[in-house]
């Protein structure tokens, strides 16, 4: 992992994001992008102080959905961080795998509303379709840099950007490219996105105290908090990175995928798919259960999901489950849907690099249905982190787990 980019509700760059994580900052607040007063939920984790005109000219701003704005800006930070000499690297061997669980929902919503308010005459924006489709951000990133390697989008709900990382890892192992820009972006905080999740009773309605709305593993959790933003990671074949003297944050050494095969939206109550995803990742990495020091959980703050993931960890790891530092950074960022796997992978690999585990904030009351694991409640903890897992699970029963370890020169 040789480059990182982050655009999140708690920081618009990787250093700002990481510092906020360690300090336990909540990104939740009243929704500012539209009047949410008639919705059950009035708050979310929005990206702050982001003006696309600071990054794009006005014509480009109109051509891209907010989801693509986030993704292109975030990918640019990662590419710059990796320190590529673009005049030297073989751009035929650089790919882009970019995820979004929903894609250009804001564009779709606004175009349909405009049509419905008219007289039935079809007056759609000519950029409607290319702004809306989920794969377009991967295309824009490749166009910006001339990266001509494998290029596509992964769509597996909230596991989407973790899937992108696993795919990039596998493509490099298969010899299809030396470098990938991988990650994801999401921008679904609008009337359609909030209304849809409200109707499912999936999001918190703690309108009287938004900063404590996301409470993973707490007895009084009442749903996730919607988030938005992007995360980008540069995956590079090890010898290629060494040859150009790249800065190496950590190594990705395994990826596991599975399906719950259980329900449209609910996770399996015993965590069957989560167990399989983690087991597959560990087998792929070739390391024993006892090697894992830290797990960044999916930990969405939903009543059923948190119990199921905790059960899965205890079922798979046994007594070692109590020796690990476990956390949920969604307690601070909210749930970035298709981008969550990317920003949580960044948090996890930085925990490996820096030997500090960010907290799970907003813990007030233990849940008797959840085993008393070390959830790193309320305050970051220093410890040696040699190996760590990052879990992401999505609607449809999609599960993805990524394994990181320290880089050993």
Short mmCIF file of C-alpha atoms in Angstrom, two decimals:
data_model
loop_
_atom_site.label_atom_id
_atom_site.label_comp_id
_atom_site.label_asym_id
_atom_site.label_seq_id
_atom_site.Cartn_x
_atom_site.Cartn_y
_atom_site.Cartn_z
CA UNK A 1 0.00 0.00 0.00
CA UNK A 2 1.93 3.01 -1.27
CA UNK A 3 -0.61 5.84 -1.43
CA UNK A 4 -3.73 6.90 0.45
CA UNK A 5 -6.52 9.42 -0.05
CA UNK A 6 -9.49 10.19 2.18
CA UNK A 7 -12.46 12.55 2.00
CA UNK A 8 -14.63 11.86 5.02
CA UNK A 9 -17.12 13.43 7.44
CA UNK A 10 -14.25 13.88 9.95
CA UNK A 11 -11.45 15.01 7.66
CA UNK A 12 -10.88 15.95 4.03
CA UNK A 13 -7.39 14.42 3.83
CA UNK A 14 -5.71 11.34 5.25
CA UNK A 15 -3.83 13.20 8.05
CA UNK A 16 -6.98 15.06 9.13
CA UNK A 17 -9.06 11.87 8.98
CA UNK A 18 -6.54 9.88 11.03
CA UNK A 19 -6.13 12.60 13.66
CA UNK A 20 -9.91 12.82 14.09
CA UNK A 21 -10.15 9.05 14.46
CA UNK A 22 -7.53 8.99 17.21
CA UNK A 23 -9.20 11.89 19.00
CA UNK A 24 -12.63 10.24 18.82
CA UNK A 25 -14.36 12.98 16.81
CA UNK A 26 -17.95 12.46 15.68
CA UNK A 27 -18.85 13.61 12.16
CA UNK A 28 -22.60 13.65 12.81
CA UNK A 29 -24.71 16.79 12.76
CA UNK A 30 -27.95 18.24 11.37
CA UNK A 31 -28.36 17.73 7.62
CA UNK A 32 -27.47 20.90 5.70
CA UNK A 33 -27.97 19.82 2.09
CA UNK A 34 -31.79 19.83 2.23
CA UNK A 35 -34.64 20.38 4.68
CA UNK A 36 -34.94 17.10 6.56
CA UNK A 37 -37.51 18.31 9.07
CA UNK A 38 -40.29 16.10 7.68
CA UNK A 39 -38.14 12.96 7.78
CA UNK A 40 -37.82 10.63 10.76
CA UNK A 41 -34.08 11.36 10.84
CA UNK A 42 -32.75 14.92 10.73
CA UNK A 43 -29.00 14.29 10.88
CA UNK A 44 -26.16 12.54 9.06
CA UNK A 45 -22.38 12.50 8.71
CA UNK A 46 -21.83 14.96 5.87
CA UNK A 47 -18.50 15.93 4.31
CA UNK A 48 -17.70 19.46 5.52
CA UNK A 49 -16.24 22.44 3.67
CA UNK A 50 -16.16 20.73 0.28
CA UNK A 51 -16.63 22.95 -2.76
CA UNK A 52 -16.15 21.10 -6.06
CA UNK A 53 -15.25 24.39 -7.77
CA UNK A 54 -12.02 24.33 -5.77
CA UNK A 55 -11.03 21.20 -7.71
CA UNK A 56 -12.85 21.36 -11.07
CA UNK A 57 -13.77 24.05 -13.54
CA UNK A 58 -17.47 24.89 -13.76
CA UNK A 59 -18.07 22.76 -16.85
CA UNK A 60 -16.59 19.72 -15.12
CA UNK A 61 -18.62 20.36 -11.99
CA UNK A 62 -21.81 20.07 -14.05
CA UNK A 63 -20.62 16.91 -15.78
CA UNK A 64 -19.98 14.90 -12.59
CA UNK A 65 -22.25 13.70 -9.82
CA UNK A 66 -21.18 14.50 -6.26
CA UNK A 67 -20.17 10.85 -5.94
CA UNK A 68 -17.62 11.32 -8.73
CA UNK A 69 -16.45 14.67 -7.31
CA UNK A 70 -15.55 12.84 -4.10
CA UNK A 71 -13.88 9.95 -5.90
CA UNK A 72 -11.72 11.98 -8.28
CA UNK A 73 -10.48 14.33 -5.55
CA UNK A 74 -9.74 11.44 -3.20
CA UNK A 75 -7.93 9.41 -5.88
CA UNK A 76 -5.81 12.46 -6.70
CA UNK A 77 -4.61 12.64 -3.08
CA UNK A 78 -3.65 8.95 -3.21
CA UNK A 79 -1.81 9.27 -6.53
CA UNK A 80 0.12 12.30 -5.27
CA UNK A 81 0.87 10.52 -2.00
CA UNK A 82 2.29 7.52 -3.89
CA UNK A 83 4.82 9.81 -5.57
CA UNK A 84 4.58 8.37 -9.07
CA UNK A 85 6.65 9.81 -11.87
CA UNK A 86 3.90 9.65 -14.48
CA UNK A 87 6.43 10.17 -17.27
CA UNK A 88 8.18 6.92 -16.31
CA UNK A 89 5.62 4.37 -15.10
CA UNK A 90 3.97 2.10 -17.66
CA UNK A 91 0.40 3.39 -17.65
CA UNK A 92 -0.74 0.31 -19.58
CA UNK A 93 -0.04 -1.60 -16.35
CA UNK A 94 -1.92 0.71 -13.97
CA UNK A 95 -5.57 -0.17 -13.32
CA UNK A 96 -8.49 1.44 -11.53
CA UNK A 97 -11.15 -0.48 -9.60
CA UNK A 98 -13.57 1.99 -8.07
CA UNK A 99 -16.66 1.11 -6.06
CA UNK A 100 -20.00 2.64 -5.24
CA UNK A 101 -22.94 0.91 -3.69
CA UNK A 102 -25.46 3.30 -5.25
CA UNK A 103 -23.62 5.63 -7.63
CA UNK A 104 -25.12 8.93 -8.79
CA UNK A 105 -28.28 8.87 -6.71
CA UNK A 106 -28.40 12.66 -6.42
CA UNK A 107 -28.33 13.03 -10.20
CA UNK A 108 -31.02 10.38 -10.67
CA UNK A 109 -33.24 11.95 -8.02
CA UNK A 110 -32.92 15.52 -9.31
CA UNK A 111 -33.54 14.54 -12.96
CA UNK A 112 -36.64 12.53 -12.15
CA UNK A 113 -38.00 15.29 -9.90
CA UNK A 114 -37.47 17.84 -12.67
CA UNK A 115 -39.24 15.63 -15.19
CA UNK A 116 -42.15 15.02 -12.83
CA UNK A 117 -42.56 18.74 -12.23
CA UNK A 118 -42.78 19.47 -15.97
CA UNK A 119 -45.48 18.91 -18.55
CA UNK A 120 -44.26 15.46 -19.56
CA UNK A 121 -41.94 16.72 -22.30
CA UNK A 122 -38.66 14.81 -21.97
CA UNK A 123 -36.01 17.43 -21.23
CA UNK A 124 -33.26 15.39 -19.62
CA UNK A 125 -29.70 16.57 -19.10
CA UNK A 126 -27.45 14.93 -21.74
CA UNK A 127 -25.08 14.02 -18.90
CA UNK A 128 -27.86 12.31 -16.90
CA UNK A 129 -26.81 8.74 -17.69
CA UNK A 130 -23.00 9.14 -17.57
CA UNK A 131 -23.29 11.11 -14.32
CA UNK A 132 -25.49 8.48 -12.71
CA UNK A 133 -23.94 5.11 -13.58
CA UNK A 134 -21.83 3.47 -10.88
CA UNK A 135 -18.80 2.70 -13.05
CA UNK A 136 -18.20 6.24 -14.27
CA UNK A 137 -15.82 7.35 -11.51
CA UNK A 138 -13.38 4.58 -12.41
CA UNK A 139 -13.49 5.86 -15.98
CA UNK A 140 -12.89 9.47 -14.94
CA UNK A 141 -9.87 8.52 -12.82
CA UNK A 142 -8.32 6.55 -15.67
CA UNK A 143 -8.92 9.42 -18.11
CA UNK A 144 -7.34 11.96 -15.74
CA UNK A 145 -4.04 10.04 -15.55
CA UNK A 146 -4.07 7.92 -18.70
CA UNK A 147 -4.17 4.68 -16.72
CA UNK A 148 -5.01 1.99 -19.29
CA UNK A 149 -4.95 -1.15 -17.17
CA UNK A 150 -8.04 -3.09 -15.99
CA UNK A 151 -10.81 -0.64 -15.23
CA UNK A 152 -14.21 -1.36 -13.70
CA UNK A 153 -16.54 -0.87 -10.75
CA UNK A 154 -17.44 -3.26 -7.97
CA UNK A 155 -20.98 -3.11 -6.63
CA UNK A 156 -21.81 -5.20 -3.58
CA UNK A 157 -23.69 -2.73 -1.38
CA UNK A 158 -21.68 -1.82 1.71
CA UNK A 159 -18.95 -4.34 0.86
CA UNK A 160 -18.30 -2.65 -2.51
CA UNK A 161 -14.99 -0.88 -1.86
CA UNK A 162 -13.57 -3.77 0.18
CA UNK A 163 -14.40 -5.91 -2.85
CA UNK A 164 -12.47 -3.40 -4.96
CA UNK A 165 -9.39 -3.88 -2.76
CA UNK A 166 -9.63 -7.66 -2.90
CA UNK A 167 -10.05 -7.59 -6.68
CA UNK A 168 -7.06 -5.27 -7.11
CA UNK A 169 -4.97 -7.51 -4.86
CA UNK A 170 -5.91 -10.57 -6.90
CA UNK A 171 -5.30 -8.89 -10.27
CA UNK A 172 -1.80 -7.95 -9.16
CA UNK A 173 -1.15 -11.52 -8.01
CA UNK A 174 -2.37 -12.73 -11.40
CA UNK A 175 0.15 -10.47 -13.11
CA UNK A 176 -2.48 -8.30 -14.85
CA UNK A 177 -0.98 -5.02 -13.60
CA UNK A 178 1.67 -3.67 -11.22
CA UNK A 179 -0.41 -0.84 -9.74
CA UNK A 180 -4.07 -0.24 -8.94
CA UNK A 181 -6.00 2.75 -7.73
CA UNK A 182 -8.72 1.10 -5.67
CA UNK A 183 -11.41 2.43 -3.37
CA UNK A 184 -14.88 3.86 -3.48
CA UNK A 185 -17.11 6.89 -3.10
CA UNK A 186 -20.70 7.49 -2.06
CA UNK A 187 -22.96 10.55 -1.97
CA UNK A 188 -26.42 9.35 -0.99
CA UNK A 189 -27.37 11.93 1.64
CA UNK A 190 -30.39 13.34 -0.17
CA UNK A 191 -34.16 13.04 0.12
CA UNK A 192 -34.29 9.72 -1.73
CA UNK A 193 -31.42 8.13 0.18
CA UNK A 194 -32.57 9.23 3.63
CA UNK A 195 -36.21 8.47 2.90
CA UNK A 196 -35.39 5.00 1.66
CA UNK A 197 -33.32 4.05 4.69
CA UNK A 198 -35.88 5.63 7.03
CA UNK A 199 -38.62 3.49 5.53
CA UNK A 200 -36.54 0.40 6.33
CA UNK A 201 -36.04 1.56 9.94
CA UNK A 202 -32.30 1.15 9.33
CA UNK A 203 -30.98 4.54 10.48
CA UNK A 204 -30.82 6.19 13.88
CA UNK A 205 -33.52 8.69 14.82
CA UNK A 206 -31.61 10.18 17.77
CA UNK A 207 -32.37 13.71 16.54
CA UNK A 208 -31.88 15.24 20.00
CA UNK A 209 -28.19 14.26 20.07
CA UNK A 210 -26.70 13.59 16.60
CA UNK A 211 -23.03 13.22 17.71
CA UNK A 212 -23.99 10.16 19.77
CA UNK A 213 -26.32 8.70 17.16
CA UNK A 214 -23.90 6.01 16.00
CA UNK A 215 -23.41 3.65 18.97
CA UNK A 216 -21.90 0.37 17.77
CA UNK A 217 -22.19 -2.46 20.31
CA UNK A 218 -24.01 -0.22 22.82
CA UNK A 219 -27.22 -1.51 24.37
CA UNK A 220 -29.21 1.52 23.24
CA UNK A 221 -28.10 1.63 19.58
CA UNK A 222 -30.98 2.30 17.22
CA UNK A 223 -29.52 2.13 13.71
CA UNK A 224 -26.68 3.48 11.62
CA UNK A 225 -25.98 7.09 10.71
CA UNK A 226 -25.70 7.87 7.00
CA UNK A 227 -22.29 9.09 5.85
CA UNK A 228 -20.73 10.24 2.60
CA UNK A 229 -17.25 10.63 1.13
CA UNK A 230 -14.51 8.54 -0.43
CA UNK A 231 -11.40 6.51 0.25
CA UNK A 232 -8.59 5.65 -2.18
CA UNK A 233 -5.68 3.25 -1.81
CA UNK A 234 -2.76 2.57 -4.12
CA UNK A 235 -1.95 -1.14 -4.29
CA UNK A 236 1.41 -1.87 -5.84
CA UNK A 237 3.33 -5.05 -6.54
CA UNK A 238 6.03 -5.24 -3.85
CA UNK A 239 9.12 -5.47 -6.03
CA UNK A 240 7.81 -2.70 -8.28
CA UNK A 241 7.33 -0.46 -5.24
CA UNK A 242 10.80 -1.26 -3.90
CA UNK A 243 12.43 -0.63 -7.26
CA UNK A 244 11.12 2.94 -7.41
CA UNK A 245 11.86 3.61 -3.74
CA UNK A 246 8.22 4.02 -2.79
CA UNK A 247 6.99 4.80 0.70
CA UNK A 248 5.17 1.67 1.90
CA UNK A 249 2.49 2.02 4.58
CA UNK A 250 1.70 -1.66 5.07
CA UNK A 251 1.09 -4.82 3.07
CA UNK A 252 -2.20 -6.38 2.07
CA UNK A 253 -1.72 -10.14 2.35
CA UNK A 254 -5.17 -11.67 2.15
CA UNK A 255 -8.75 -11.17 1.09
CA UNK A 256 -11.87 -13.18 1.84
CA UNK A 257 -15.31 -13.05 0.24
CA UNK A 258 -18.53 -14.87 1.06
CA UNK A 259 -22.32 -14.68 0.97
CA UNK A 260 -24.78 -15.09 3.81
CA UNK A 261 -27.31 -16.66 1.41
CA UNK A 262 -29.90 -15.75 4.01
CA UNK A 263 -31.91 -12.51 3.60
CA UNK A 264 -32.30 -9.44 1.39
CA UNK A 265 -31.13 -6.97 4.05
CA UNK A 266 -30.62 -8.73 7.39
CA UNK A 267 -27.32 -10.33 8.30
CA UNK A 268 -27.35 -13.99 9.32
CA UNK A 269 -28.12 -13.97 13.07
CA UNK A 270 -25.25 -16.37 13.83
CA UNK A 271 -22.82 -14.56 11.54
CA UNK A 272 -22.33 -17.54 9.23
CA UNK A 273 -21.23 -15.46 6.24
CA UNK A 274 -19.01 -13.23 8.40
CA UNK A 275 -17.23 -16.27 9.82
CA UNK A 276 -16.63 -17.63 6.34
CA UNK A 277 -15.36 -14.28 5.03
CA UNK A 278 -12.85 -13.91 7.89
CA UNK A 279 -11.80 -17.55 7.64
CA UNK A 280 -11.25 -17.24 3.88
CA UNK A 281 -9.16 -14.10 4.37
CA UNK A 282 -6.95 -15.75 6.99
CA UNK A 283 -6.50 -18.84 4.83
CA UNK A 284 -5.58 -16.63 1.88
CA UNK A 285 -3.03 -14.79 4.03
CA UNK A 286 -1.64 -18.06 5.36
CA UNK A 287 -1.64 -16.93 8.99
CA UNK A 288 -3.18 -18.50 12.11
CA UNK A 289 -6.14 -17.02 14.00
CA UNK A 290 -3.88 -16.15 16.91
CA UNK A 291 -1.80 -13.79 14.75
CA UNK A 292 -4.57 -11.19 14.51
CA UNK A 293 -4.17 -8.25 16.89
CA UNK A 294 -7.00 -6.01 15.72
CA UNK A 295 -10.32 -6.14 13.85
CA UNK A 296 -12.03 -3.06 12.45
CA UNK A 297 -15.57 -4.42 12.41
CA UNK A 298 -18.45 -3.63 10.11
CA UNK A 299 -20.12 -2.48 13.35
CA UNK A 300 -22.94 -0.39 11.94
CA UNK A 301 -24.83 0.27 15.20
CA UNK A 302 -27.86 -1.77 14.15
CA UNK A 303 -29.59 -3.88 16.81
CA UNK A 304 -29.21 -7.22 15.00
CA UNK A 305 -26.05 -6.68 12.96
CA UNK A 306 -23.74 -5.86 15.85
CA UNK A 307 -24.81 -8.94 17.79
CA UNK A 308 -24.28 -11.18 14.77
CA UNK A 309 -20.77 -9.84 14.06
CA UNK A 310 -19.70 -10.19 17.68
CA UNK A 311 -21.01 -13.77 17.67
CA UNK A 312 -19.04 -14.46 14.48
CA UNK A 313 -15.81 -13.17 16.02
CA UNK A 314 -16.21 -15.28 19.17
CA UNK A 315 -17.24 -18.33 17.16
CA UNK A 316 -14.22 -18.12 14.87
CA UNK A 317 -11.50 -16.90 17.24
CA UNK A 318 -12.57 -18.57 20.50
CA UNK A 319 -10.56 -17.36 23.50
CA UNK A 320 -8.31 -15.29 21.26
CA UNK A 321 -11.31 -13.01 20.55
CA UNK A 322 -10.74 -11.52 24.01
CA UNK A 323 -7.06 -10.75 23.31
CA UNK A 324 -7.68 -8.54 20.28
CA UNK A 325 -8.53 -4.86 20.02
CA UNK A 326 -11.85 -4.60 18.19
CA UNK A 327 -13.42 -1.34 17.09
CA UNK A 328 -15.95 0.32 14.82
CA UNK A 329 -14.83 3.57 13.22
CA UNK A 330 -18.42 4.03 12.01
CA UNK A 331 -19.08 5.40 15.48
CA UNK A 332 -17.25 8.51 14.21
CA UNK A 333 -17.66 8.56 10.43
CA UNK A 334 -21.14 7.15 10.16
CA UNK A 335 -21.77 4.57 7.45
CA UNK A 336 -20.38 5.55 4.04
CA UNK A 337 -22.19 2.64 2.36
CA UNK A 338 -20.17 1.63 -0.73
CA UNK A 339 -17.18 3.75 0.35
CA UNK A 340 -17.02 2.37 3.88
CA UNK A 341 -14.65 -0.50 3.09
CA UNK A 342 -12.07 1.92 1.67
CA UNK A 343 -12.01 4.44 4.50
CA UNK A 344 -12.01 1.63 7.08
CA UNK A 345 -9.16 -0.13 5.28
CA UNK A 346 -7.20 3.12 5.58
CA UNK A 347 -7.96 3.29 9.30
CA UNK A 348 -6.95 -0.35 9.74
CA UNK A 349 -3.65 -0.18 7.89
CA UNK A 350 -2.74 3.05 9.71
CA UNK A 351 -3.43 1.23 12.98
CA UNK A 352 -0.95 -1.40 11.79
CA UNK A 353 1.62 1.22 10.80
CA UNK A 354 1.28 3.37 13.92
CA UNK A 355 0.50 0.73 16.58
CA UNK A 356 -2.58 2.54 17.82
CA UNK A 357 -6.22 1.45 17.53
CA UNK A 358 -8.87 4.18 17.09
CA UNK A 359 -11.78 4.03 19.54
CA UNK A 360 -15.39 2.99 19.27
CA UNK A 361 -16.98 6.14 20.65
CA UNK A 362 -20.45 6.65 22.12
CA UNK A 363 -20.41 3.67 24.43
CA UNK A 364 -22.61 4.23 27.45
CA UNK A 365 -24.23 0.90 28.35
CA UNK A 366 -23.02 -2.68 27.87
CA UNK A 367 -25.29 -4.97 25.89
CA UNK A 368 -25.76 -8.28 27.74
CA UNK A 369 -26.31 -10.03 24.39
CA UNK A 370 -22.79 -9.12 23.24
CA UNK A 371 -19.70 -10.85 24.62
CA UNK A 372 -17.46 -8.51 26.70
CA UNK A 373 -14.74 -8.17 24.07
CA UNK A 374 -12.25 -5.31 24.01
CA UNK A 375 -14.18 -2.97 21.73
CA UNK A 376 -11.72 -0.11 22.39
CA UNK A 377 -14.56 1.90 23.83
CA UNK A 378 -14.34 5.69 23.92
CA UNK A 379 -10.55 6.09 23.85
CA UNK A 380 -7.81 5.03 21.41
CA UNK A 381 -5.45 2.35 22.70
CA UNK A 382 -1.78 1.87 21.94
CA UNK A 383 -0.64 -1.67 21.24
CA UNK A 384 1.56 -3.50 18.77
CA UNK A 385 -0.56 -4.35 15.72
CA UNK A 386 1.27 -6.78 13.46
CA UNK A 387 -1.81 -8.18 11.70
CA UNK A 388 -5.30 -6.71 11.37
CA UNK A 389 -8.61 -7.47 9.67
CA UNK A 390 -11.14 -5.07 8.20
CA UNK A 391 -14.69 -6.39 7.81
CA UNK A 392 -17.46 -5.06 5.55
CA UNK A 393 -20.87 -6.61 4.98
CA UNK A 394 -23.62 -5.48 2.61
CA UNK A 395 -27.32 -5.82 1.82
CA UNK A 396 -27.84 -8.99 -0.17
CA UNK A 397 -25.53 -10.89 2.17
CA UNK A 398 -22.25 -9.77 0.56
CA UNK A 399 -19.23 -10.08 2.86
CA UNK A 400 -15.61 -8.98 2.38
CA UNK A 401 -12.61 -9.13 4.71
CA UNK A 402 -9.13 -7.74 4.08
CA UNK A 403 -5.91 -8.61 5.97
CA UNK A 404 -3.07 -6.13 6.52
CA UNK A 405 0.37 -6.56 8.07
CA UNK A 406 3.39 -4.42 8.79
CA UNK A 407 5.81 -3.88 5.95
CA UNK A 408 9.08 -5.62 6.69
CA UNK A 409 11.86 -4.24 4.49
#
